[in-house]
């Protein structure tokens, strides 16, 4: 049976490009866990921002291939070597996507506004001094600036612009990025969220979030909920998520 996700032995590499790691695997695990829903979602345009080696976008294509006809896949990265390596990974798996070397999604925003059904992002999230953000080569893969949020906070409004009414957004975060605050920011834009995967490694505590537009919640928020009650709700759901995983 053909693999449902990219095979590591077929993933191309370069010392200037981020190799698939725990965060990439956690993101693909979140997509795998949501596979049935993704198929029912019937997306027409799917996009990865910051594709690196191409492991994630190739996995997303393989997950949907043969199940959802006529999907258009796009991937962006600021690193031109990552764009080349992603193309090699796609080719090695016999699948296709448009790979564009650009900052987040500039040059695509106008054309794709309101039409992307699935966006996946494993951003540079490691807390670093701000001057390290956007440096050339491999450093741009992890340098996330203050609290690891500099690039994430630039990506969120772009995602809001690109997503279709039914759009879904999957984002890799660390606890030090304050995922609850990210959810609150997105909630103010009208998105509901849930934790898809929580994983602790020796070095980091990863949380993969999923967002979708929720009109009812937007209305309810305007009428009732306060930020502090949302933040305490989030920490309760994170604790219960962790508890369930340990049982
Ligand atoms: C943590 S790596 C993830 C790579 C790959 N998606 C994975 O999960 O293995 C982050 C990627 O985002 C790219 N990146 C950093 N800043 C970016 C930006 N402003 N726009 C697009 N890509 C960016 C980096 O070059 C790097 O390839």
PDB file of C-alpha atoms and ligand atoms in Angstrom:
ATOM      1  CA  UNK A   1       0.000   0.000   0.000  1.00  0.00           C
ATOM      2  CA  UNK A   2       1.458   3.427  -0.920  1.00  0.00           C
ATOM      3  CA  UNK A   3       2.513   5.560   2.042  1.00  0.00           C
ATOM      4  CA  UNK A   4      -0.028   8.132   3.255  1.00  0.00           C
ATOM      5  CA  UNK A   5       2.723  10.562   4.224  1.00  0.00           C
ATOM      6  CA  UNK A   6       6.145  11.545   2.846  1.00  0.00           C
ATOM      7  CA  UNK A   7       8.915   8.988   3.257  1.00  0.00           C
ATOM      8  CA  UNK A   8      11.974  10.320   5.047  1.00  0.00           C
ATOM      9  CA  UNK A   9      14.295   8.428   2.681  1.00  0.00           C
ATOM     10  CA  UNK A  10      12.784  10.376  -0.238  1.00  0.00           C
ATOM     11  CA  UNK A  11      12.963  13.776   1.473  1.00  0.00           C
ATOM     12  CA  UNK A  12      15.706  15.873  -0.098  1.00  0.00           C
ATOM     13  CA  UNK A  13      18.131  17.858   2.075  1.00  0.00           C
ATOM     14  CA  UNK A  14      20.715  20.617   2.147  1.00  0.00           C
ATOM     15  CA  UNK A  15      22.735  21.932   5.093  1.00  0.00           C
ATOM     16  CA  UNK A  16      21.008  25.328   4.579  1.00  0.00           C
ATOM     17  CA  UNK A  17      17.506  23.823   4.900  1.00  0.00           C
ATOM     18  CA  UNK A  18      15.595  22.721   8.024  1.00  0.00           C
ATOM     19  CA  UNK A  19      15.470  18.923   8.269  1.00  0.00           C
ATOM     20  CA  UNK A  20      12.147  17.330   9.308  1.00  0.00           C
ATOM     21  CA  UNK A  21      12.217  17.158  13.087  1.00  0.00           C
ATOM     22  CA  UNK A  22       9.846  16.564  16.063  1.00  0.00           C
ATOM     23  CA  UNK A  23       7.846  19.695  15.172  1.00  0.00           C
ATOM     24  CA  UNK A  24       7.419  18.636  11.520  1.00  0.00           C
ATOM     25  CA  UNK A  25       6.363  15.126  12.656  1.00  0.00           C
ATOM     26  CA  UNK A  26       3.892  16.534  15.200  1.00  0.00           C
ATOM     27  CA  UNK A  27       2.305  18.719  12.489  1.00  0.00           C
ATOM     28  CA  UNK A  28       1.973  15.779  10.093  1.00  0.00           C
ATOM     29  CA  UNK A  29       0.528  13.681  12.957  1.00  0.00           C
ATOM     30  CA  UNK A  30      -2.105  16.398  13.493  1.00  0.00           C
ATOM     31  CA  UNK A  31      -2.980  16.253   9.773  1.00  0.00           C
ATOM     32  CA  UNK A  32      -3.104  12.444   9.882  1.00  0.00           C
ATOM     33  CA  UNK A  33      -5.382  12.560  12.925  1.00  0.00           C
ATOM     34  CA  UNK A  34      -7.672  14.944  10.999  1.00  0.00           C
ATOM     35  CA  UNK A  35      -7.466  13.049   7.680  1.00  0.00           C
ATOM     36  CA  UNK A  36     -11.113  11.947   7.509  1.00  0.00           C
ATOM     37  CA  UNK A  37     -12.287  15.486   8.295  1.00  0.00           C
ATOM     38  CA  UNK A  38      -9.844  16.919   5.742  1.00  0.00           C
ATOM     39  CA  UNK A  39     -11.239  14.629   3.061  1.00  0.00           C
ATOM     40  CA  UNK A  40     -14.840  15.599   3.938  1.00  0.00           C
ATOM     41  CA  UNK A  41     -13.725  19.247   4.004  1.00  0.00           C
ATOM     42  CA  UNK A  42     -13.126  18.850   0.247  1.00  0.00           C
ATOM     43  CA  UNK A  43     -10.495  21.617  -0.068  1.00  0.00           C
ATOM     44  CA  UNK A  44      -9.767  23.207  -3.422  1.00  0.00           C
ATOM     45  CA  UNK A  45      -6.612  25.157  -2.468  1.00  0.00           C
ATOM     46  CA  UNK A  46      -4.137  24.062   0.213  1.00  0.00           C
ATOM     47  CA  UNK A  47      -1.004  25.936   1.165  1.00  0.00           C
ATOM     48  CA  UNK A  48       2.065  25.595   3.366  1.00  0.00           C
ATOM     49  CA  UNK A  49       3.918  28.707   4.553  1.00  0.00           C
ATOM     50  CA  UNK A  50       7.611  27.946   5.279  1.00  0.00           C
ATOM     51  CA  UNK A  51       7.929  24.584   3.511  1.00  0.00           C
ATOM     52  CA  UNK A  52      11.641  23.863   4.278  1.00  0.00           C
ATOM     53  CA  UNK A  53      12.429  20.339   3.042  1.00  0.00           C
ATOM     54  CA  UNK A  54       8.910  19.815   1.651  1.00  0.00           C
ATOM     55  CA  UNK A  55       8.142  17.003   4.127  1.00  0.00           C
ATOM     56  CA  UNK A  56       4.872  18.565   5.364  1.00  0.00           C
ATOM     57  CA  UNK A  57       3.382  19.756   2.043  1.00  0.00           C
ATOM     58  CA  UNK A  58       4.275  16.414   0.413  1.00  0.00           C
ATOM     59  CA  UNK A  59       2.577  14.581   3.301  1.00  0.00           C
ATOM     60  CA  UNK A  60      -0.537  16.759   2.960  1.00  0.00           C
ATOM     61  CA  UNK A  61      -0.679  16.027  -0.773  1.00  0.00           C
ATOM     62  CA  UNK A  62      -0.307  12.276  -0.187  1.00  0.00           C
ATOM     63  CA  UNK A  63      -3.021  12.377   2.510  1.00  0.00           C
ATOM     64  CA  UNK A  64      -5.530  13.899   0.110  1.00  0.00           C
ATOM     65  CA  UNK A  65      -4.367  12.349  -3.157  1.00  0.00           C
ATOM     66  CA  UNK A  66      -6.867   9.838  -4.594  1.00  0.00           C
ATOM     67  CA  UNK A  67      -9.453  11.054  -2.056  1.00  0.00           C
ATOM     68  CA  UNK A  68     -10.108  14.673  -3.039  1.00  0.00           C
ATOM     69  CA  UNK A  69      -9.989  15.468  -6.769  1.00  0.00           C
ATOM     70  CA  UNK A  70      -8.650  18.671  -8.271  1.00  0.00           C
ATOM     71  CA  UNK A  71      -6.852  20.190  -5.251  1.00  0.00           C
ATOM     72  CA  UNK A  72      -4.282  22.902  -5.989  1.00  0.00           C
ATOM     73  CA  UNK A  73      -1.270  22.848  -3.624  1.00  0.00           C
ATOM     74  CA  UNK A  74       1.059  25.791  -2.967  1.00  0.00           C
ATOM     75  CA  UNK A  75       4.126  26.162  -0.765  1.00  0.00           C
ATOM     76  CA  UNK A  76       6.217  29.216   0.105  1.00  0.00           C
ATOM     77  CA  UNK A  77       9.574  29.789   1.763  1.00  0.00           C
ATOM     78  CA  UNK A  78      11.919  32.781   1.982  1.00  0.00           C
ATOM     79  CA  UNK A  79      14.908  30.485   1.557  1.00  0.00           C
ATOM     80  CA  UNK A  80      15.517  29.798  -2.172  1.00  0.00           C
ATOM     81  CA  UNK A  81      17.417  26.602  -1.322  1.00  0.00           C
ATOM     82  CA  UNK A  82      14.349  25.359   0.603  1.00  0.00           C
ATOM     83  CA  UNK A  83      12.241  26.010  -2.515  1.00  0.00           C
ATOM     84  CA  UNK A  84      14.641  23.857  -4.563  1.00  0.00           C
ATOM     85  CA  UNK A  85      14.766  21.086  -1.927  1.00  0.00           C
ATOM     86  CA  UNK A  86      10.931  21.066  -1.642  1.00  0.00           C
ATOM     87  CA  UNK A  87      10.661  20.656  -5.415  1.00  0.00           C
ATOM     88  CA  UNK A  88      13.056  17.692  -5.219  1.00  0.00           C
ATOM     89  CA  UNK A  89      11.036  16.101  -2.389  1.00  0.00           C
ATOM     90  CA  UNK A  90       7.783  16.543  -4.321  1.00  0.00           C
ATOM     91  CA  UNK A  91       9.322  15.037  -7.441  1.00  0.00           C
ATOM     92  CA  UNK A  92      10.741  12.065  -5.524  1.00  0.00           C
ATOM     93  CA  UNK A  93       7.194  11.272  -4.349  1.00  0.00           C
ATOM     94  CA  UNK A  94       5.676  11.828  -7.800  1.00  0.00           C
ATOM     95  CA  UNK A  95       3.432  14.691  -6.648  1.00  0.00           C
ATOM     96  CA  UNK A  96       3.116  18.370  -7.587  1.00  0.00           C
ATOM     97  CA  UNK A  97       2.760  21.790  -5.957  1.00  0.00           C
ATOM     98  CA  UNK A  98       3.614  25.365  -6.889  1.00  0.00           C
ATOM     99  CA  UNK A  99       6.639  26.310  -4.800  1.00  0.00           C
ATOM    100  CA  UNK A 100       7.218  30.037  -4.462  1.00  0.00           C
ATOM    101  CA  UNK A 101      10.180  31.781  -2.898  1.00  0.00           C
ATOM    102  CA  UNK A 102       8.585  34.683  -1.029  1.00  0.00           C
ATOM    103  CA  UNK A 103       8.066  36.270   2.382  1.00  0.00           C
ATOM    104  CA  UNK A 104       5.037  34.518   3.945  1.00  0.00           C
ATOM    105  CA  UNK A 105       2.653  34.918   0.960  1.00  0.00           C
ATOM    106  CA  UNK A 106       3.536  38.286  -0.531  1.00  0.00           C
ATOM    107  CA  UNK A 107       2.709  38.458  -4.217  1.00  0.00           C
ATOM    108  CA  UNK A 108      -0.045  35.853  -3.658  1.00  0.00           C
ATOM    109  CA  UNK A 109      -2.238  37.741  -1.206  1.00  0.00           C
ATOM    110  CA  UNK A 110      -4.359  39.630  -3.740  1.00  0.00           C
ATOM    111  CA  UNK A 111      -4.840  36.656  -6.015  1.00  0.00           C
ATOM    112  CA  UNK A 112      -5.660  34.180  -3.246  1.00  0.00           C
ATOM    113  CA  UNK A 113      -7.520  36.370  -0.746  1.00  0.00           C
ATOM    114  CA  UNK A 114     -10.450  34.444   0.741  1.00  0.00           C
ATOM    115  CA  UNK A 115      -9.827  31.318  -1.299  1.00  0.00           C
ATOM    116  CA  UNK A 116      -7.413  29.032   0.575  1.00  0.00           C
ATOM    117  CA  UNK A 117      -9.197  26.142   2.322  1.00  0.00           C
ATOM    118  CA  UNK A 118      -6.258  24.703   4.290  1.00  0.00           C
ATOM    119  CA  UNK A 119      -3.104  26.471   5.522  1.00  0.00           C
ATOM    120  CA  UNK A 120      -0.355  24.661   7.446  1.00  0.00           C
ATOM    121  CA  UNK A 121       2.541  26.429   9.153  1.00  0.00           C
ATOM    122  CA  UNK A 122       5.530  25.243  11.181  1.00  0.00           C
ATOM    123  CA  UNK A 123       7.010  28.705  11.709  1.00  0.00           C
ATOM    124  CA  UNK A 124      10.315  29.880  13.137  1.00  0.00           C
ATOM    125  CA  UNK A 125       9.160  29.836  16.799  1.00  0.00           C
ATOM    126  CA  UNK A 126      12.312  29.689  18.925  1.00  0.00           C
ATOM    127  CA  UNK A 127      12.664  32.730  21.208  1.00  0.00           C
ATOM    128  CA  UNK A 128      15.750  34.662  19.989  1.00  0.00           C
ATOM    129  CA  UNK A 129      16.912  38.274  19.852  1.00  0.00           C
ATOM    130  CA  UNK A 130      14.834  40.076  17.209  1.00  0.00           C
ATOM    131  CA  UNK A 131      17.862  40.835  15.018  1.00  0.00           C
ATOM    132  CA  UNK A 132      18.223  37.077  14.278  1.00  0.00           C
ATOM    133  CA  UNK A 133      14.783  36.932  12.594  1.00  0.00           C
ATOM    134  CA  UNK A 134      14.930  36.655   8.808  1.00  0.00           C
ATOM    135  CA  UNK A 135      18.696  36.136   8.625  1.00  0.00           C
ATOM    136  CA  UNK A 136      19.902  34.298   5.545  1.00  0.00           C
ATOM    137  CA  UNK A 137      20.081  30.501   5.434  1.00  0.00           C
ATOM    138  CA  UNK A 138      19.253  27.993   8.129  1.00  0.00           C
ATOM    139  CA  UNK A 139      18.941  30.560  10.990  1.00  0.00           C
ATOM    140  CA  UNK A 140      15.698  31.813   9.435  1.00  0.00           C
ATOM    141  CA  UNK A 141      14.240  28.344  10.047  1.00  0.00           C
ATOM    142  CA  UNK A 142      14.065  28.741  13.817  1.00  0.00           C
ATOM    143  CA  UNK A 143      14.749  32.355  14.824  1.00  0.00           C
ATOM    144  CA  UNK A 144      11.382  33.594  16.104  1.00  0.00           C
ATOM    145  CA  UNK A 145      12.355  36.833  17.877  1.00  0.00           C
ATOM    146  CA  UNK A 146      10.872  37.913  21.191  1.00  0.00           C
ATOM    147  CA  UNK A 147       8.923  35.020  22.780  1.00  0.00           C
ATOM    148  CA  UNK A 148       9.300  33.322  19.393  1.00  0.00           C
ATOM    149  CA  UNK A 149       6.349  35.414  18.206  1.00  0.00           C
ATOM    150  CA  UNK A 150       7.789  37.887  15.688  1.00  0.00           C
ATOM    151  CA  UNK A 151       7.180  35.761  12.574  1.00  0.00           C
ATOM    152  CA  UNK A 152       4.032  34.085  13.968  1.00  0.00           C
ATOM    153  CA  UNK A 153       2.429  37.489  14.599  1.00  0.00           C
ATOM    154  CA  UNK A 154       3.156  38.504  10.993  1.00  0.00           C
ATOM    155  CA  UNK A 155       1.689  35.265   9.652  1.00  0.00           C
ATOM    156  CA  UNK A 156      -1.658  35.463  11.529  1.00  0.00           C
ATOM    157  CA  UNK A 157      -3.183  38.448   9.632  1.00  0.00           C
ATOM    158  CA  UNK A 158      -2.011  36.978   6.308  1.00  0.00           C
ATOM    159  CA  UNK A 159      -3.701  33.678   7.137  1.00  0.00           C
ATOM    160  CA  UNK A 160      -6.888  35.573   8.040  1.00  0.00           C
ATOM    161  CA  UNK A 161      -6.749  37.302   4.657  1.00  0.00           C
ATOM    162  CA  UNK A 162      -6.094  34.138   2.654  1.00  0.00           C
ATOM    163  CA  UNK A 163      -8.478  31.681   4.317  1.00  0.00           C
ATOM    164  CA  UNK A 164     -11.814  30.969   2.662  1.00  0.00           C
ATOM    165  CA  UNK A 165     -15.029  31.100   4.711  1.00  0.00           C
ATOM    166  CA  UNK A 166     -14.647  27.382   5.465  1.00  0.00           C
ATOM    167  CA  UNK A 167     -10.828  27.599   5.798  1.00  0.00           C
ATOM    168  CA  UNK A 168      -8.796  25.629   8.338  1.00  0.00           C
ATOM    169  CA  UNK A 169      -5.396  26.655   9.725  1.00  0.00           C
ATOM    170  CA  UNK A 170      -2.907  24.342  11.476  1.00  0.00           C
ATOM    171  CA  UNK A 171      -0.073  26.004  13.416  1.00  0.00           C
ATOM    172  CA  UNK A 172       2.929  24.636  15.326  1.00  0.00           C
ATOM    173  CA  UNK A 173       3.636  26.500  18.579  1.00  0.00           C
ATOM    174  CA  UNK A 174       5.730  26.126  21.705  1.00  0.00           C
ATOM    175  CA  UNK A 175       4.361  26.813  25.189  1.00  0.00           C
ATOM    176  CA  UNK A 176       6.837  29.724  25.335  1.00  0.00           C
ATOM    177  CA  UNK A 177       4.987  31.317  22.364  1.00  0.00           C
ATOM    178  CA  UNK A 178       1.890  31.619  24.635  1.00  0.00           C
ATOM    179  CA  UNK A 179      -0.465  29.576  22.433  1.00  0.00           C
ATOM    180  CA  UNK A 180      -3.426  30.676  24.554  1.00  0.00           C
ATOM    181  CA  UNK A 181      -2.681  34.283  23.588  1.00  0.00           C
ATOM    182  CA  UNK A 182      -2.448  33.277  19.913  1.00  0.00           C
ATOM    183  CA  UNK A 183      -5.870  31.606  20.213  1.00  0.00           C
ATOM    184  CA  UNK A 184      -7.249  34.738  21.833  1.00  0.00           C
ATOM    185  CA  UNK A 185      -5.868  36.915  19.019  1.00  0.00           C
ATOM    186  CA  UNK A 186      -7.460  34.609  16.453  1.00  0.00           C
ATOM    187  CA  UNK A 187     -10.694  34.470  18.462  1.00  0.00           C
ATOM    188  CA  UNK A 188     -10.908  38.252  18.172  1.00  0.00           C
ATOM    189  CA  UNK A 189     -10.733  37.752  14.394  1.00  0.00           C
ATOM    190  CA  UNK A 190     -13.643  35.271  14.656  1.00  0.00           C
ATOM    191  CA  UNK A 191     -11.831  31.924  14.846  1.00  0.00           C
ATOM    192  CA  UNK A 192     -12.443  28.981  17.130  1.00  0.00           C
ATOM    193  CA  UNK A 193      -9.449  26.804  17.986  1.00  0.00           C
ATOM    194  CA  UNK A 194      -8.499  23.447  19.412  1.00  0.00           C
ATOM    195  CA  UNK A 195      -5.344  21.620  20.429  1.00  0.00           C
ATOM    196  CA  UNK A 196      -4.690  18.835  17.905  1.00  0.00           C
ATOM    197  CA  UNK A 197      -1.422  17.446  19.311  1.00  0.00           C
ATOM    198  CA  UNK A 198       0.607  18.162  22.437  1.00  0.00           C
ATOM    199  CA  UNK A 199       4.108  16.701  22.620  1.00  0.00           C
ATOM    200  CA  UNK A 200       6.958  17.220  25.043  1.00  0.00           C
ATOM    201  CA  UNK A 201      10.481  16.471  23.882  1.00  0.00           C
ATOM    202  CA  UNK A 202      13.799  16.921  25.737  1.00  0.00           C
ATOM    203  CA  UNK A 203      14.056  20.431  24.351  1.00  0.00           C
ATOM    204  CA  UNK A 204      10.549  21.757  23.828  1.00  0.00           C
ATOM    205  CA  UNK A 205       6.860  21.501  24.598  1.00  0.00           C
ATOM    206  CA  UNK A 206       5.049  21.513  21.267  1.00  0.00           C
ATOM    207  CA  UNK A 207       1.376  22.318  20.782  1.00  0.00           C
ATOM    208  CA  UNK A 208      -0.251  21.976  17.371  1.00  0.00           C
ATOM    209  CA  UNK A 209      -3.307  24.191  17.065  1.00  0.00           C
ATOM    210  CA  UNK A 210      -6.153  24.114  14.562  1.00  0.00           C
ATOM    211  CA  UNK A 211      -8.275  27.215  13.794  1.00  0.00           C
ATOM    212  CA  UNK A 212     -11.505  27.658  11.859  1.00  0.00           C
ATOM    213  CA  UNK A 213     -13.977  30.495  11.448  1.00  0.00           C
ATOM    214  CA  UNK A 214     -16.836  30.402  13.915  1.00  0.00           C
ATOM    215  CA  UNK A 215     -19.495  33.042  13.421  1.00  0.00           C
ATOM    216  CA  UNK A 216     -21.540  31.926  16.475  1.00  0.00           C
ATOM    217  CA  UNK A 217     -18.520  32.284  18.703  1.00  0.00           C
ATOM    218  CA  UNK A 218     -17.765  35.739  17.306  1.00  0.00           C
ATOM    219  CA  UNK A 219     -21.299  36.875  18.208  1.00  0.00           C
ATOM    220  CA  UNK A 220     -21.141  35.265  21.638  1.00  0.00           C
ATOM    221  CA  UNK A 221     -17.759  36.912  22.336  1.00  0.00           C
ATOM    222  CA  UNK A 222     -19.108  40.337  21.511  1.00  0.00           C
ATOM    223  CA  UNK A 223     -21.917  39.800  23.980  1.00  0.00           C
ATOM    224  CA  UNK A 224     -20.314  37.946  26.868  1.00  0.00           C
ATOM    225  CA  UNK A 225     -16.873  36.357  27.221  1.00  0.00           C
ATOM    226  CA  UNK A 226     -13.865  38.198  28.599  1.00  0.00           C
ATOM    227  CA  UNK A 227     -10.198  37.610  27.676  1.00  0.00           C
ATOM    228  CA  UNK A 228      -9.338  36.324  31.138  1.00  0.00           C
ATOM    229  CA  UNK A 229     -12.092  33.699  31.101  1.00  0.00           C
ATOM    230  CA  UNK A 230     -10.895  32.544  27.671  1.00  0.00           C
ATOM    231  CA  UNK A 231      -7.270  32.218  28.885  1.00  0.00           C
ATOM    232  CA  UNK A 232      -8.284  30.177  31.923  1.00  0.00           C
ATOM    233  CA  UNK A 233     -10.526  27.995  29.703  1.00  0.00           C
ATOM    234  CA  UNK A 234      -7.529  27.387  27.404  1.00  0.00           C
ATOM    235  CA  UNK A 235      -5.215  26.350  30.230  1.00  0.00           C
ATOM    236  CA  UNK A 236      -7.922  23.991  31.539  1.00  0.00           C
ATOM    237  CA  UNK A 237      -8.260  22.346  28.110  1.00  0.00           C
ATOM    238  CA  UNK A 238      -4.451  22.053  27.798  1.00  0.00           C
ATOM    239  CA  UNK A 239      -4.241  20.350  31.225  1.00  0.00           C
ATOM    240  CA  UNK A 240      -7.039  17.934  30.375  1.00  0.00           C
ATOM    241  CA  UNK A 241      -5.427  17.223  26.970  1.00  0.00           C
ATOM    242  CA  UNK A 242      -2.110  16.400  28.696  1.00  0.00           C
ATOM    243  CA  UNK A 243      -3.888  14.298  31.352  1.00  0.00           C
ATOM    244  CA  UNK A 244      -5.690  12.230  28.666  1.00  0.00           C
ATOM    245  CA  UNK A 245      -2.371  11.553  26.906  1.00  0.00           C
ATOM    246  CA  UNK A 246      -0.792  10.252  30.126  1.00  0.00           C
ATOM    247  CA  UNK A 247      -3.678   7.914  30.983  1.00  0.00           C
TER     248      UNK A 247
HETATM  249  C1  LIG B   1      10.749  25.366  11.416  1.00  0.00           C
HETATM  250  S1  LIG B   1      11.086  25.430   9.676  1.00  0.00           S
HETATM  251  C2  LIG B   1       9.821  24.304   9.102  1.00  0.00           C
HETATM  252  C3  LIG B   1      10.147  23.616   7.798  1.00  0.00           C
HETATM  253  C4  LIG B   1       9.129  22.577   7.361  1.00  0.00           C
HETATM  254  N1  LIG B   1       7.825  23.159   7.168  1.00  0.00           N
HETATM  255  C5  LIG B   1       9.042  21.468   8.382  1.00  0.00           C
HETATM  256  O1  LIG B   1       8.040  21.445   9.130  1.00  0.00           O
HETATM  257  O2  LIG B   1       9.934  20.634   8.446  1.00  0.00           O
HETATM  258  C6  LIG B   1      10.485  27.037   9.203  1.00  0.00           C
HETATM  259  C7  LIG B   1      10.595  27.342   7.715  1.00  0.00           C
HETATM  260  O3  LIG B   1       9.999  28.637   7.496  1.00  0.00           O
HETATM  261  C8  LIG B   1      10.812  29.371   6.576  1.00  0.00           C
HETATM  262  N2  LIG B   1      10.555  30.790   6.833  1.00  0.00           N
HETATM  263  C9  LIG B   1      11.061  31.586   7.793  1.00  0.00           C
HETATM  264  N3  LIG B   1      10.558  32.832   7.711  1.00  0.00           N
HETATM  265  C10 LIG B   1       9.696  32.827   6.649  1.00  0.00           C
HETATM  266  C11 LIG B   1       8.873  33.808   6.039  1.00  0.00           C
HETATM  267  N4  LIG B   1       8.829  35.055   6.495  1.00  0.00           N
HETATM  268  N5  LIG B   1       8.136  33.457   4.957  1.00  0.00           N
HETATM  269  C12 LIG B   1       8.175  32.180   4.468  1.00  0.00           C
HETATM  270  N6  LIG B   1       8.948  31.215   5.005  1.00  0.00           N
HETATM  271  C13 LIG B   1       9.688  31.525   6.085  1.00  0.00           C
HETATM  272  C14 LIG B   1      12.232  28.933   6.894  1.00  0.00           C
HETATM  273  O4  LIG B   1      13.111  29.183   5.817  1.00  0.00           O
HETATM  274  C15 LIG B   1      12.019  27.437   7.185  1.00  0.00           C
HETATM  275  O5  LIG B   1      12.134  26.674   6.016  1.00  0.00           O
END
